[in-house]
Short mmCIF file of C-alpha atoms in Angstrom, two decimals:
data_model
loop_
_atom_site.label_atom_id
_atom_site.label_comp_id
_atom_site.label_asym_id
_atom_site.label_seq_id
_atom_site.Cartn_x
_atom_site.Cartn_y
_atom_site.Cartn_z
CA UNK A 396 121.63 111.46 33.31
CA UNK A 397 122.25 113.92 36.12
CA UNK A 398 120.61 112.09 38.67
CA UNK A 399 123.13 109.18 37.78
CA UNK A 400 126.52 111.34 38.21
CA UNK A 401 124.97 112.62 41.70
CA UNK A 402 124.18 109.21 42.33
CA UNK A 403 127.96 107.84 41.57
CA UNK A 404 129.80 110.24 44.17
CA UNK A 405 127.92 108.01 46.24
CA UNK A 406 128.07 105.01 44.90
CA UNK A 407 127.74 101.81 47.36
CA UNK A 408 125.81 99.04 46.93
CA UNK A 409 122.88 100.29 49.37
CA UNK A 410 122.51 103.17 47.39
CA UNK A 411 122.87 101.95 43.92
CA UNK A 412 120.00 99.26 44.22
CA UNK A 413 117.79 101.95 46.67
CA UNK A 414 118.39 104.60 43.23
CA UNK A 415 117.84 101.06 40.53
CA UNK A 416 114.41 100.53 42.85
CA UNK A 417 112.95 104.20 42.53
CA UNK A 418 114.19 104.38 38.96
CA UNK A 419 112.07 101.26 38.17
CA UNK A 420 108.95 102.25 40.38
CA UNK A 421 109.25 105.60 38.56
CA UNK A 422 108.87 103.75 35.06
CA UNK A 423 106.42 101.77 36.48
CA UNK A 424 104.18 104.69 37.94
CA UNK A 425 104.60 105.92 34.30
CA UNK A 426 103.41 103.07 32.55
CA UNK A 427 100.32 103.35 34.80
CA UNK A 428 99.57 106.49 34.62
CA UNK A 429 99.98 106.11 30.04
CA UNK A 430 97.67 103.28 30.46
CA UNK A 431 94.93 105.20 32.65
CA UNK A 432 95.39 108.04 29.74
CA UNK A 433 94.74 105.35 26.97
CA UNK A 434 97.97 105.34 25.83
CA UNK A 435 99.04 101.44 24.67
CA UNK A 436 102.34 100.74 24.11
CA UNK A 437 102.27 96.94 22.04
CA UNK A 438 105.11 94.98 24.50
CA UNK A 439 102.76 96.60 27.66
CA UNK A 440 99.76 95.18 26.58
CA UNK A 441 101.46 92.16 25.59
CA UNK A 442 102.67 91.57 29.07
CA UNK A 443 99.72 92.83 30.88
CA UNK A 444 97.32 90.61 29.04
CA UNK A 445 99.59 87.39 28.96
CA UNK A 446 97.61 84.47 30.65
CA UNK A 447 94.30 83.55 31.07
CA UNK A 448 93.93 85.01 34.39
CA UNK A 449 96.46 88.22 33.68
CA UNK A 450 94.31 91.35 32.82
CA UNK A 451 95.43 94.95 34.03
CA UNK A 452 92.61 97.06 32.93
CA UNK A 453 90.45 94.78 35.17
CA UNK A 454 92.09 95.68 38.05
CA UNK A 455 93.45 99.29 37.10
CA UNK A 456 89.65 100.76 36.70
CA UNK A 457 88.48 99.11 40.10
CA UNK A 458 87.25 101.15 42.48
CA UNK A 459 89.91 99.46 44.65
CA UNK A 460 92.75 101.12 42.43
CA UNK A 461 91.30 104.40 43.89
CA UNK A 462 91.65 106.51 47.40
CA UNK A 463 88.82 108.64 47.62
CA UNK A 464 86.90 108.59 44.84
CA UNK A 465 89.86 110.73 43.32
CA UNK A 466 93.99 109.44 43.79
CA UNK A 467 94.98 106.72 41.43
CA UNK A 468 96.96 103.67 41.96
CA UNK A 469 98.94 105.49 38.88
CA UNK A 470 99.00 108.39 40.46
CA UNK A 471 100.17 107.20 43.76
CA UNK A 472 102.92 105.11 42.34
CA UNK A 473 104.53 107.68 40.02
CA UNK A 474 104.15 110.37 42.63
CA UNK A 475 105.92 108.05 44.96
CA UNK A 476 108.50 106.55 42.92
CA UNK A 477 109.28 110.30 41.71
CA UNK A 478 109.61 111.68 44.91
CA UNK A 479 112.31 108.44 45.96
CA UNK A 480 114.20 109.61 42.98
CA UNK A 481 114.66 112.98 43.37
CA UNK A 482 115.37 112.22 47.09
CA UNK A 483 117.97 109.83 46.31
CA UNK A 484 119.64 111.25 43.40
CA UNK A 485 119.33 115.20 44.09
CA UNK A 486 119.31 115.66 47.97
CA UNK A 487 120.55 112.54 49.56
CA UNK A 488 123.97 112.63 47.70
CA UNK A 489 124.26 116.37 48.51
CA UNK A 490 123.43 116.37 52.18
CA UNK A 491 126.66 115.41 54.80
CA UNK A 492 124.18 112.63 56.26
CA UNK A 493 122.70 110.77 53.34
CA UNK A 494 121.17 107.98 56.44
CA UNK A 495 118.91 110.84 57.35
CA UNK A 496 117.05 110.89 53.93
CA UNK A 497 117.35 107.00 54.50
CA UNK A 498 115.36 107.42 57.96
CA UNK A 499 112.83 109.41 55.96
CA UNK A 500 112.16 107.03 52.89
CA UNK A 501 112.26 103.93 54.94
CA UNK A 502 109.10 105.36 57.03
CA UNK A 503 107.37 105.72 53.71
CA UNK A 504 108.46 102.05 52.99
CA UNK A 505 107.14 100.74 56.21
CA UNK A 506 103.42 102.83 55.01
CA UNK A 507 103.85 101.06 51.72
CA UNK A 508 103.67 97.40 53.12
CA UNK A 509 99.79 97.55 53.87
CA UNK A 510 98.77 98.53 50.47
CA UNK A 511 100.97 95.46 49.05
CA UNK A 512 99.43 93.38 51.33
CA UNK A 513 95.94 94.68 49.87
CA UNK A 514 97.04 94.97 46.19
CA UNK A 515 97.70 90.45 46.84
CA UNK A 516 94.85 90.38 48.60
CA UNK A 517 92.13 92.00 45.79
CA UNK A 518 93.93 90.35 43.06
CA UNK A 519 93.83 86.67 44.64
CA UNK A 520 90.56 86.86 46.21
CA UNK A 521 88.39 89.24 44.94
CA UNK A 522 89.03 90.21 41.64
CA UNK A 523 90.64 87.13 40.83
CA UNK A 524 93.21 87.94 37.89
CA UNK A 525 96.51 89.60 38.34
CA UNK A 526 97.59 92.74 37.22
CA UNK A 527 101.01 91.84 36.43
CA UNK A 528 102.17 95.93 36.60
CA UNK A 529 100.62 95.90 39.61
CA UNK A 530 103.12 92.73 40.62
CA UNK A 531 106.22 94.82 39.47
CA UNK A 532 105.53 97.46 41.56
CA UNK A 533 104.44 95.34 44.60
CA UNK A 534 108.06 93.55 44.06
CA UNK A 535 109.81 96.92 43.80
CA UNK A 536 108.52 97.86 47.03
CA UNK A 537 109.26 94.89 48.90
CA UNK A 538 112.93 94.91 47.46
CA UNK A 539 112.99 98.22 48.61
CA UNK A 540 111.20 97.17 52.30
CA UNK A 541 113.71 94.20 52.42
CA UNK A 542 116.88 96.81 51.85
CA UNK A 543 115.36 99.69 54.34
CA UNK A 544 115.31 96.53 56.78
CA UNK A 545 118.44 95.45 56.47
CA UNK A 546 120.14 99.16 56.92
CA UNK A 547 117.88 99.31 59.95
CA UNK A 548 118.25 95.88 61.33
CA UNK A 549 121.96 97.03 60.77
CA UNK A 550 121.34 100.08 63.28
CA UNK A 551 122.65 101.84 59.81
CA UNK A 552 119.44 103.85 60.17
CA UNK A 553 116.87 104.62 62.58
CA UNK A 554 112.94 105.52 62.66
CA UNK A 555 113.26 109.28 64.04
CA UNK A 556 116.22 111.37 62.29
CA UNK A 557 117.15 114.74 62.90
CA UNK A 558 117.55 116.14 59.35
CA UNK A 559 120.81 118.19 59.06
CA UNK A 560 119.19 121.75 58.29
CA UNK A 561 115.86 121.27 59.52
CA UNK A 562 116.91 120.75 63.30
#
């Protein structure tokens, strides 16, 4: 609820749907991360196991869903997501240049398109079912790519900021 008021003093479009994005990621990365505990919630597993070729678990306890023997695709995505929040609804609001934090998060964006390329990839070709959490998040980082784009495409926001404070 706090996030939200720091949110509205800056409430445009751009920012409400970049704040919507992380919120959603952030639920996402938790619903990952319950599920890697063994935590079930009944509409989850529901969704995740609609379909013949829909099965989560398959693809969540790959070894593909795994950097280094140790980071989780749960991990990464709640860690991720979390960060975007608190950036957006804590610091970004707060700072005189909110396009700085903008510059920032849409370099993280532009890192995140390879692993949605490979997340299609291993669920089309080689493990051959879909991981339909895996889906949500893929979709909330391409909304989130496709926004970053157009506030650069814009020359809204650029690759290389000079954080206010930092310079």
């Amino acid at each position: 609820g706090m996030l939200v008021l720091v949110v509205i003093q800056e409430a445009t479009w751009i920012n409400t749907l970049l704040f919507i994005t992380s919120l959603a990621g952030t639920a996402l990365g938790y619903v990952l991360y319950a599920k890697e505990l063994k935590i079930t919630f009944a509409p989850i597993a529901q969704f995740c196991h609609a379909g013949r070729k829909t099965n989560c678990d398959v693809i969540l306890k790959s070894d593909a869903a795994t950097l280094f023997g140790t980071v989780t695709l749960s991990d990464l995505t709640v860690s991720y997501f979390l960060f975007q929040t608190l950036v957006l609804g804590i610091f970004a609001p707060l700072s005189s240049n909110i396009m700085d934090y903008y510059s920032v998060l849409s370099v993280f964006t532009l890192f995140s398109i390879p692993f949605i390329v490979f997340s299609l990839y291993y669920q089309a070709r080689q493990a051959k079912t879909w991981c339909r959490l895996c889906l949500l998040v893929d979709i909330v980082l391409i909304v989130q790519a496709g926004l970053f784009s157009y506030l650069y495409a814009n020359n809204t926001i650029i690759f290389y900021p000079k954080l206010s404070g930092f310079a």
